[in-house]
Each structure stands twice: as structure tokens, then as C-alpha cells.
Coordinates of C-alpha atoms in Angstrom, one line a residue:
X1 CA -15.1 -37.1 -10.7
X2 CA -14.6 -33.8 -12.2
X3 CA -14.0 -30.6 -10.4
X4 CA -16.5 -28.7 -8.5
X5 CA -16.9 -24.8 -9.3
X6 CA -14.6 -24.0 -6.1
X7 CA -12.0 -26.2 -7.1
X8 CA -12.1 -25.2 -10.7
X9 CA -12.2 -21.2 -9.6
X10 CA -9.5 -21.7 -6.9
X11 CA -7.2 -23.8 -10.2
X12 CA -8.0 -20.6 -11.9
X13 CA -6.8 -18.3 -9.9
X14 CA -3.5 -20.2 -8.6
X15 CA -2.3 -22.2 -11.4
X16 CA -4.1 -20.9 -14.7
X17 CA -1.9 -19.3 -17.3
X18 CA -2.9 -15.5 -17.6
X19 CA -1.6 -12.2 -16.8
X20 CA -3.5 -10.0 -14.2
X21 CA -1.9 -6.9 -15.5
X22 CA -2.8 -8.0 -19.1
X23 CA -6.5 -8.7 -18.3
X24 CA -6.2 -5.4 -16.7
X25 CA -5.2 -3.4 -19.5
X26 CA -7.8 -4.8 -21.7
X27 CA -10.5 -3.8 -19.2
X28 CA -9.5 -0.2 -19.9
X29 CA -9.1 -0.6 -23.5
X30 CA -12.5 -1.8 -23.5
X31 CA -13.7 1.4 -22.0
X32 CA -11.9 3.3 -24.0
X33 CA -13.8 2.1 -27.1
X34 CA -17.0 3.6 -26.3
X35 CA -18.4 7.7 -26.2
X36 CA -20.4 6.7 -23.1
X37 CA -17.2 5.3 -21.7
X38 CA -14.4 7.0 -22.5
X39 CA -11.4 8.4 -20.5
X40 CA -10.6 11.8 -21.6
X41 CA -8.7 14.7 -20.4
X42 CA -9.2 16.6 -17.2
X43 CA -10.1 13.5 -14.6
X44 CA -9.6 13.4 -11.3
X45 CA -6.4 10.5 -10.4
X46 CA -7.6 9.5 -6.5
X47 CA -4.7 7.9 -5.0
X48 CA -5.6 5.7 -1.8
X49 CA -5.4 2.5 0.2
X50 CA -7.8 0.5 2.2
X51 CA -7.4 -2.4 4.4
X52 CA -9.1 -5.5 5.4
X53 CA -8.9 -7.5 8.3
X54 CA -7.3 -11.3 7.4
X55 CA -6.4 -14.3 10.1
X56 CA -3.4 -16.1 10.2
X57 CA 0.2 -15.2 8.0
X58 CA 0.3 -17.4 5.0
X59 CA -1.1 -15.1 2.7
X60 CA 1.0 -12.7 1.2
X61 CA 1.1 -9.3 3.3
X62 CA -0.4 -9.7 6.1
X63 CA 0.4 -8.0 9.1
X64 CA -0.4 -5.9 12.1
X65 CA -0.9 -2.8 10.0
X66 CA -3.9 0.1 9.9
X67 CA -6.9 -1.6 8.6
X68 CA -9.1 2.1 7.4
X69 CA -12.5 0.1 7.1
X70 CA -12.3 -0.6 11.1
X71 CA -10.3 2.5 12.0
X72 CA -7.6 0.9 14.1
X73 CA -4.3 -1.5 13.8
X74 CA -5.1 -5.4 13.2
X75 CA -4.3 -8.4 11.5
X76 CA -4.6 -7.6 7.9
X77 CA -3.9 -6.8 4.3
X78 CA -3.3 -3.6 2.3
X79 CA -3.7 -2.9 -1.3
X80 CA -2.9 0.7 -3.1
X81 CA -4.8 1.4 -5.6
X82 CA -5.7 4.6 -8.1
X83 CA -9.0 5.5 -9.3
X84 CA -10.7 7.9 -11.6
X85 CA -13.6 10.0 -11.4
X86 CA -14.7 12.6 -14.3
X87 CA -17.7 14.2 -12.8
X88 CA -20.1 11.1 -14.4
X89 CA -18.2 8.0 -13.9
X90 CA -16.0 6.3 -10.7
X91 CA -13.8 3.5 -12.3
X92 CA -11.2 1.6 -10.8
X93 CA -7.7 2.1 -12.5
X94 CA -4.9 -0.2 -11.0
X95 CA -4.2 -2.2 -8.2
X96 CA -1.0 -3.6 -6.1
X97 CA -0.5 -5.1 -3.0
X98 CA 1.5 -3.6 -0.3
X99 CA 3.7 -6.1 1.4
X100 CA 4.0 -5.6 5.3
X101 CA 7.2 -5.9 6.7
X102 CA 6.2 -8.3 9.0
X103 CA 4.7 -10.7 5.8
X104 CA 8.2 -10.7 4.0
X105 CA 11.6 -12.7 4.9
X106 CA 13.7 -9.9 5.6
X107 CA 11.1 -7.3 6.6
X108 CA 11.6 -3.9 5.6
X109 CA 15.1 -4.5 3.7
X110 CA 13.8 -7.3 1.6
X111 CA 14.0 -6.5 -2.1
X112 CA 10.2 -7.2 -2.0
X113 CA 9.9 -4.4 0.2
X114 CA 8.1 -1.0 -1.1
X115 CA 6.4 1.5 1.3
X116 CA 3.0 2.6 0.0
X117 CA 3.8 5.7 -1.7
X118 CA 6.2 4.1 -3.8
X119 CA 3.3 1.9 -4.8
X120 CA 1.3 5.0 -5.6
X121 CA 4.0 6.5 -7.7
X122 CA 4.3 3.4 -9.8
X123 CA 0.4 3.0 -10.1
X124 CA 0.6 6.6 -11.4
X125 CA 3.2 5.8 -14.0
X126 CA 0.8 3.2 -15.5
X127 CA -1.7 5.8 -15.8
X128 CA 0.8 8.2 -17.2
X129 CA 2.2 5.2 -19.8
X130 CA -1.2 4.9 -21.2
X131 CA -1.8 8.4 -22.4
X132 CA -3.9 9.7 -19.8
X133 CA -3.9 13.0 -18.4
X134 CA -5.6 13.8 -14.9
X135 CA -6.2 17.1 -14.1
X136 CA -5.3 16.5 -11.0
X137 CA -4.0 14.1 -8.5
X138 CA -6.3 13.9 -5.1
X139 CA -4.6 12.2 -2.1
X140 CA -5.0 12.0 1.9
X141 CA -2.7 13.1 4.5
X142 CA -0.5 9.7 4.2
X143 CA 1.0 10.7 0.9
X144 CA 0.3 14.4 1.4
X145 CA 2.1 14.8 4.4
X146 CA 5.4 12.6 2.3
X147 CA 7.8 15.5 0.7
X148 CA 9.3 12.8 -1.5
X149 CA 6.1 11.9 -3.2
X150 CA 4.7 15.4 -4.1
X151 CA 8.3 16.2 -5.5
X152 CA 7.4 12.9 -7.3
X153 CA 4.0 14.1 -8.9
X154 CA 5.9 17.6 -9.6
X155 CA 8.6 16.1 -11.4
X156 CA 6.0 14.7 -13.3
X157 CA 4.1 17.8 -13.8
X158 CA 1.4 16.5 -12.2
X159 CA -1.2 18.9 -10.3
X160 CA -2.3 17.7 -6.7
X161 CA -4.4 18.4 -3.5
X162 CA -3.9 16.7 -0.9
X163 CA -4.5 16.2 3.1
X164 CA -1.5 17.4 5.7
X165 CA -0.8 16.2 9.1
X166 CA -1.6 19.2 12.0
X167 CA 1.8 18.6 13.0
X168 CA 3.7 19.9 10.2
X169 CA 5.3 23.1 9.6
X170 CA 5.0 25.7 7.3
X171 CA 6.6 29.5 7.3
X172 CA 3.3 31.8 6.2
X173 CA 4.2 34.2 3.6
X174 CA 4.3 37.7 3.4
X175 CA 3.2 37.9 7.5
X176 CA 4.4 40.3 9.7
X177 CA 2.7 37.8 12.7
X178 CA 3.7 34.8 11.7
X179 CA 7.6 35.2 10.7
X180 CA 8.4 31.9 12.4
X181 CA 7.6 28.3 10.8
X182 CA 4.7 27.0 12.5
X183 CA 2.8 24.1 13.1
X184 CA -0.6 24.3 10.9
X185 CA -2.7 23.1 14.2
X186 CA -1.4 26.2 15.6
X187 CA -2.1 28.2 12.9
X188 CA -4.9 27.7 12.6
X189 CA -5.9 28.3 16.2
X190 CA -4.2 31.7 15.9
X191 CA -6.3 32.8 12.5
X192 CA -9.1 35.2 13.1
X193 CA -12.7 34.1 12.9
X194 CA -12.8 36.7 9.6
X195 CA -9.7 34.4 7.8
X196 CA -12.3 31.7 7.5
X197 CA -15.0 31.4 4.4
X198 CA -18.0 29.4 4.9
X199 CA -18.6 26.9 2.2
X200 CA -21.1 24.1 1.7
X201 CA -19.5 20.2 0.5
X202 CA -22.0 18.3 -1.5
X203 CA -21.7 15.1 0.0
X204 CA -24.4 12.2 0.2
X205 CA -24.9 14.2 3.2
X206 CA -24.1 17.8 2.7
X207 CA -22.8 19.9 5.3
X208 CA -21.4 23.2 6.3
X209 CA -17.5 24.1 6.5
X210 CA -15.6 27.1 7.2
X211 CA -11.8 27.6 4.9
X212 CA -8.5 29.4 5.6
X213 CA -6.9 29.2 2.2
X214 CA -3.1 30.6 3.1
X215 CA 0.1 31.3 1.2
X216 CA 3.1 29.3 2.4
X217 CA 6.4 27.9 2.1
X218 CA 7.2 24.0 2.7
X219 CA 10.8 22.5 3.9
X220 CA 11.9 20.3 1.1
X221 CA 9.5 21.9 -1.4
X222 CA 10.6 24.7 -4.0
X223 CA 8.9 27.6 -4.2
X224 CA 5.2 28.7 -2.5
X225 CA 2.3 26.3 -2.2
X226 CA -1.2 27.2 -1.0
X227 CA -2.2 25.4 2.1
X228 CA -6.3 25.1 3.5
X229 CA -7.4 24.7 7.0
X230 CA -10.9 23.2 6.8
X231 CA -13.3 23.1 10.2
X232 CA -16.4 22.2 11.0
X233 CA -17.3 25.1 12.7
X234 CA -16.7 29.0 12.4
X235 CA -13.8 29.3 14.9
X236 CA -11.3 26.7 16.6
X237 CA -11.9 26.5 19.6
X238 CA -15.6 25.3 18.6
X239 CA -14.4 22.7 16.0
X240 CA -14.3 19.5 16.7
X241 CA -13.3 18.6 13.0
X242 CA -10.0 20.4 11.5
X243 CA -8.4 19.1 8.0
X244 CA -5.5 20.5 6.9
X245 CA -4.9 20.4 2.7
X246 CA -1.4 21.5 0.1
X247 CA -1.7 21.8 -3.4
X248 CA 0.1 23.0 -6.3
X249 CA -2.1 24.7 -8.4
X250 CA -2.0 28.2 -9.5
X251 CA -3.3 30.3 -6.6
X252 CA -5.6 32.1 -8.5
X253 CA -7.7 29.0 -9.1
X254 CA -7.4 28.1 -4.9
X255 CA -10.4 29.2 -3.2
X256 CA -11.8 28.1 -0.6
X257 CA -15.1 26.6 -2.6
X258 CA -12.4 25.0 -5.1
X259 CA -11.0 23.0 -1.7
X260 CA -14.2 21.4 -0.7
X261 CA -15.5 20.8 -4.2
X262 CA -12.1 19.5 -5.4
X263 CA -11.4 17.3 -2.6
X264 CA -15.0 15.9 -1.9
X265 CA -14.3 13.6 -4.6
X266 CA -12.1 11.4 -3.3
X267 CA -15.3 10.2 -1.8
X268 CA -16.5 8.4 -4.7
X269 CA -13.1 6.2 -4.0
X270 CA -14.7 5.4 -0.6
X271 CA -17.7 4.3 -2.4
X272 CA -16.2 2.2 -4.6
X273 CA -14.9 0.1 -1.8
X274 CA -17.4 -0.2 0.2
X275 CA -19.1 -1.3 -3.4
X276 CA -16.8 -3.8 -4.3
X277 CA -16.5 -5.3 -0.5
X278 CA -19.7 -5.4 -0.3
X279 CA -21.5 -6.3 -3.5
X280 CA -18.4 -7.9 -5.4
X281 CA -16.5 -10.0 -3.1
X282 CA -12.6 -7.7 -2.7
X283 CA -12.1 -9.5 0.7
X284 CA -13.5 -12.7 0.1
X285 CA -10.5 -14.8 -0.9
X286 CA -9.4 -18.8 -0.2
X287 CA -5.9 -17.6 -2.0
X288 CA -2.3 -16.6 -0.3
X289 CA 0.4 -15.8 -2.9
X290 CA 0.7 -12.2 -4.2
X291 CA -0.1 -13.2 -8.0
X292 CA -3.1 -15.0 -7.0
X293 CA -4.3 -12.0 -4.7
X294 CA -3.7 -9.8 -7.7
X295 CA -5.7 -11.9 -10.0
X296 CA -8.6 -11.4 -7.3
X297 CA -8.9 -8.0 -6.9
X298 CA -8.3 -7.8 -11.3
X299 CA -11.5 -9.9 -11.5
X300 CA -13.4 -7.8 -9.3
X301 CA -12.2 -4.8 -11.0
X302 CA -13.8 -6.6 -14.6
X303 CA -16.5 -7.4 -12.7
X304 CA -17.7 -3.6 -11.7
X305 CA -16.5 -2.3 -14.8
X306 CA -18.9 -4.5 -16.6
X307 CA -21.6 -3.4 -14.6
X308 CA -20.4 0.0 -15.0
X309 CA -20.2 -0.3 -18.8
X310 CA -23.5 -1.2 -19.1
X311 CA -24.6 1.6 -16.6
X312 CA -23.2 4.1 -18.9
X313 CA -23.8 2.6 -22.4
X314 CA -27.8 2.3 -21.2
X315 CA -28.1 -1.2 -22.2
X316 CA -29.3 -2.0 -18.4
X317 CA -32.1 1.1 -18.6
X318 CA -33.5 -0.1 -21.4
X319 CA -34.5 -3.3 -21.2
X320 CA -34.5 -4.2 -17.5
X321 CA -35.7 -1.3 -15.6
X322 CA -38.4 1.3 -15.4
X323 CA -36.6 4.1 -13.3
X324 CA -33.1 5.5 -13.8
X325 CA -29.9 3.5 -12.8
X326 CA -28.0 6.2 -10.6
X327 CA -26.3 3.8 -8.5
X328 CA -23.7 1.3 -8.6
X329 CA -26.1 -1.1 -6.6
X330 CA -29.4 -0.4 -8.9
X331 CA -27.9 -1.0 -11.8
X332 CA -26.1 -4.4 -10.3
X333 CA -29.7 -5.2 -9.4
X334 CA -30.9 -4.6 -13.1
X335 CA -28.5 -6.9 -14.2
X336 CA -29.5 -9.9 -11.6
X337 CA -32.7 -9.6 -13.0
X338 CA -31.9 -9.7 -16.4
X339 CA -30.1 -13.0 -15.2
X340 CA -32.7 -14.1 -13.5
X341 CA -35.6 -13.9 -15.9
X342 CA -33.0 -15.4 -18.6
X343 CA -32.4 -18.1 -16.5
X344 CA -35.9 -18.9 -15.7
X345 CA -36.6 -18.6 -19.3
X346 CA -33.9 -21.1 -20.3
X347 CA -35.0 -23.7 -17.3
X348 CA -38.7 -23.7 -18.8
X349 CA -37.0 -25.4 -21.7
X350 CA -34.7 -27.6 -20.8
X351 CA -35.4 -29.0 -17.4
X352 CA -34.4 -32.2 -17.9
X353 CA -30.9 -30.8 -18.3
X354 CA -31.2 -29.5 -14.9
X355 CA -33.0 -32.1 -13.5
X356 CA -29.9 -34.4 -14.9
X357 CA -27.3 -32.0 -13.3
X358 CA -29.1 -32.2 -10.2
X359 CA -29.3 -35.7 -10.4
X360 CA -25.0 -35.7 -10.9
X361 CA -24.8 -34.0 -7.4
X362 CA -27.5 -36.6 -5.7
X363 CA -30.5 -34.7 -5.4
X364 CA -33.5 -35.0 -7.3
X365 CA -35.3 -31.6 -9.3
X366 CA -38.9 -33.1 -9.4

């Protein structure tokens, strides 16, 4: 007997003689072909990671590890990935998979081993080795709050804003109050109601903050940076939601309505996977060795960008719907029926091919 679809798949994935990376760089090429498509100048790199929960420890990086989607430590895997958005499209970039400590033979001092943002860094490279050229580099407090990596994106001239853990210290500048370094949790608990700006963020739910944008100096890090204290309410002691944020950029350009708009759009990252987990399949996986993993997620990444593609290019409008296609999900919906109606189409003439196929798997199409 031959092999089913899952067998055949599964073959493809694990023993098939491709290149993930390849496959990958075509996908972009691709995009890069078309007005509609097109990566220019300017985007926005979104550097992130998200988890997702995985039984068992034969498949390549699991661990007990911070799984984001469930918002606590479990058995799981990690991958890091970078992302673009432009202001009209989201599109996955690149993808690797972090390798617990636990998942790998000698832990944390196995050659395998590479912490997360180390990961990013490389990821980042790629971007960089293709030609492109994000305006800036949005990140959370994970890499944010790592010295070593934002010397790494200034080394490579590379613009940034990203999150800050309350606990870290920074020495305010130009303050006759503050001459000390101090934490930014107690900072900002020390800042008058008036240092604050009220700003809206244009979310899929928009909602009210209020910004400290402050001049600072940061151990490890030459020079001044400017640093944001976000809340959710007018003064401290009333917030029940504080963000702390660093970036680079030219101070002139940092305002507080430049933080929330800048930053809200590492959002569209956290769409994408809850997208692609939920629509396309990212978790849903009968592999275990890193290469196979990577040739996974590469095929889901082909898989939205050809959605995407068609999204942009209006192919999908056209023909297959009657309403715009402003969402990820709408326009996979235009193309299932597209499917659909050519499949019906094809069935009305030729079912005794299916009839015969069915008839190959025991059952009878009558």
C-alpha cells in the first residue's frame, strides 16, 4: 500500500531533502517582487518570543520554561522570532528555536546552547544581510532590560524602544532631586502628577494612559538615553498598570504620544500568533528534532504569507468577496471559499474519480 497524507507529510518534514532557511528566503523574495508587497525602508523590526505548552522531552527544547500564551512556567517550547510591520502589512520575518537547558546534553554549556537574545541578534543579522533597513527595533522588557543586547543593536546602528524591568536603575539627569541612581518603580512613584501627559493608544481596544518621558543615564550604556514611565492612571498610587520603556532615538523625536504610538505596534506580533496558532497550525506538530521543527514553523510562515499576498495584491477582493478583507481571518475565509466552490466545481465532473478514491479507502461515494 502506498502512504497515507500523514505519513507522506511527516516523510516530508523529517527525511525530505530541502532547506528551511532556503524556502524561507524565497518566501521574502517573493514578496519583495510585488508594489502591493514590498519591504521598503522605515519598518518596524518586532523582536519577540512566545511559548507553547508540549508533553514529554523527546522533542528538541523542551523544558520547564515561561510559556507567554498561558502566563506562567510549564512544560514547553520556545521559539524567537522577528517580525515586520509597516503601518499596512504584519509579516513574519525569521524564526529559530530556543533550546532549553534542560532539552540539551550538557545544559547551559553545551555548544548548542544560546540564550534568547543571542537568538534575536542573529535573527536581526539576517534581516540586516538582506538589505533591509528598520526604522526601528521594538522589543519587551526581556531584551530591553539585557545591556549586552542594546549595545548589540547600537553597534549596529540600529534604533530601538523597548520595555525595562521596574527594578532597574538609572541616575536622572540634570536633577537637583534625584542626584542618586534610582530604581525606575521608585521614580516614578516620586514624579509629580504634572510630570505625566495623558495620551490615548489605539489598540483593538483603545484606552487612556498617562507618560513620564525622562532624561537618563544607564550603567553599561554610553551616553544619555530617554526612558518612559507609562500608567494606567493619572498618579501612582492609583495605577494598577506601570510599564517602564528605553530608547535611543533622538530626544527631540521622544514624546510621550511617540511612546504609545511607537510601541503599540508590537501588538500586531501578538496577533500574528495568536493567528498562526490558531488558524494555521504553529503548535500542532507529530515531529521532535530541531530541523524538522524548523521546517514546521517555515511552512506555516509560507502558509500566512500566501494568504497575506493575496490580501494585499487584491486577488482575494475581487473574485471571492463582496466586503473588504481587513483581517488576517476574512481573507483566510475568502480563500476557503474560493477552494471550496473550486472543488465542488471539479467534483460535479469527475465523480467517479472520487467515488474510485473513496472506494481505495473502503467506503463507498454513492
Amino acid at each position: 500500500m502506498g502512504e497515507t497524507p500523514k505519513t507522506a507529510l511527516h516523510r516530508f518534514l523529517t527525511e525530505a531533502t530541502w532547506g528551511a532557511d532556503k524556502i524561507n528566503e524565497r518566501r521574502l523574495e517573493v514578496m519583495s517582487k510585488s508594489n502591493q508587497t514590498r519591504i521598503s525602508r522605515g519598518f518596524s523590526l518586532i523582536v519577540d518570543d512566545s511559548g507553547h505548552r508540549k508533553s514529554g522531552n523527546f522533542t528538541a527544547g523542551v523544558g520547564r520554561q515561561y510559556i507567554g500564551e498561558i502566563g506562567k512556567t510549564d512544560n514547553g517550547n520556545v521559539v524567537v522570532t522577528t517580525h515586520l510591520y509597516d503601518g499596512k502589512k504584519s509579516l513574519p520575518l525569521d524564526i529559530e528555536l530556543y533550546q532549553h537547558g534542560n532539552s540539551l546534553p550538557k545544559g547551559k554549556k553545551d555548544p548548542e546552547f544560546k540564550k534568547k537574545p543571542e537568538l534575536a541578534i542573529t535573527l536581526i543579522d539576517k534581516s540586516l544581510n538582506r538589505g533591509y533597513k528598520p526604522g526601528i527595533v521594538l522589543i519587551d522588557s526581556g531584551y530591553g532590560n539585557n545591556t549586552s543586547f542594546l549595545n548589540e543593536l547600537e553597534k549596529r546602528k540600529l534604533s530601538y524602544l523597548g520595555g525595562l524591568a521596574k527594578n532597574r536603575k538609572v541616575k536622572v539627569v540634570n536633577s537637583t532631586t534625584f542626584t542618586e541612581e534610582i530604581r525606575l518603580d521608585k521614580l516614578a512613584e516620586s514624579l509629580p502628577k504634572e510630570a505625566f501627559t495623558e495620551s490615548k493608544i489605539n489598540l483593538e481596544k483603545p484606552r487612556t494612559v498617562w507618560v513620564a518621558v525622562i532624561l537618563v543615564e544607564i550603567s553599561r550604556l554610553e551616553g544619555q538615553r530617554k526612558i518612559a514611565i507609562v500608567m494606567n492612571n493619572s498618579t501612582f498610587q492609583d495605577a494598577e498598570d506601570i510599564d517602564y520603556f528605553i530608547t535611543n532615538v533622538d530626544p527631540s523625536i521622544v514624546t510621550p504620544q511617540w511612546i504609545v504610538n511607537t510601541y503599540s505596534q508590537r501588538n500586531w506580533v501578538e496577533i500574528f500568533y495568536r493567528e498562526v496558532k490558531g488558524w494555521l497550525g504553529l503548535k500542532e506538530y507529530q515531529v521532535r528534532s530541531k530541523r524538522s521543527l524548523k521546517r514546521h514553523f517555515i511552512l506555516v510562515f509560507c502558509a500566512y504569507t500566501f494568504i497575506l499576498w493575496h490580501k494585499l495584491t487584491g486577488g482575494l477582493r475581487r473574485r471571492w468577496a463582496n466586503k473588504p478583507l481587513n483581517t488576517f481571518p476574512e481573507a483566510l475565509e475568502a480563500f476557503r471559499t474560493a477552494m471550496s466552490f473550486r472543488f465542488v466545481s471539479w467534483l460535479n465532473q469527475n465523480q467517479h474519480v472520487f467515488a474510485a478514491y473513496k472506494a481505495s479507502c473502503g467506503f463507498i461515494w454513492a
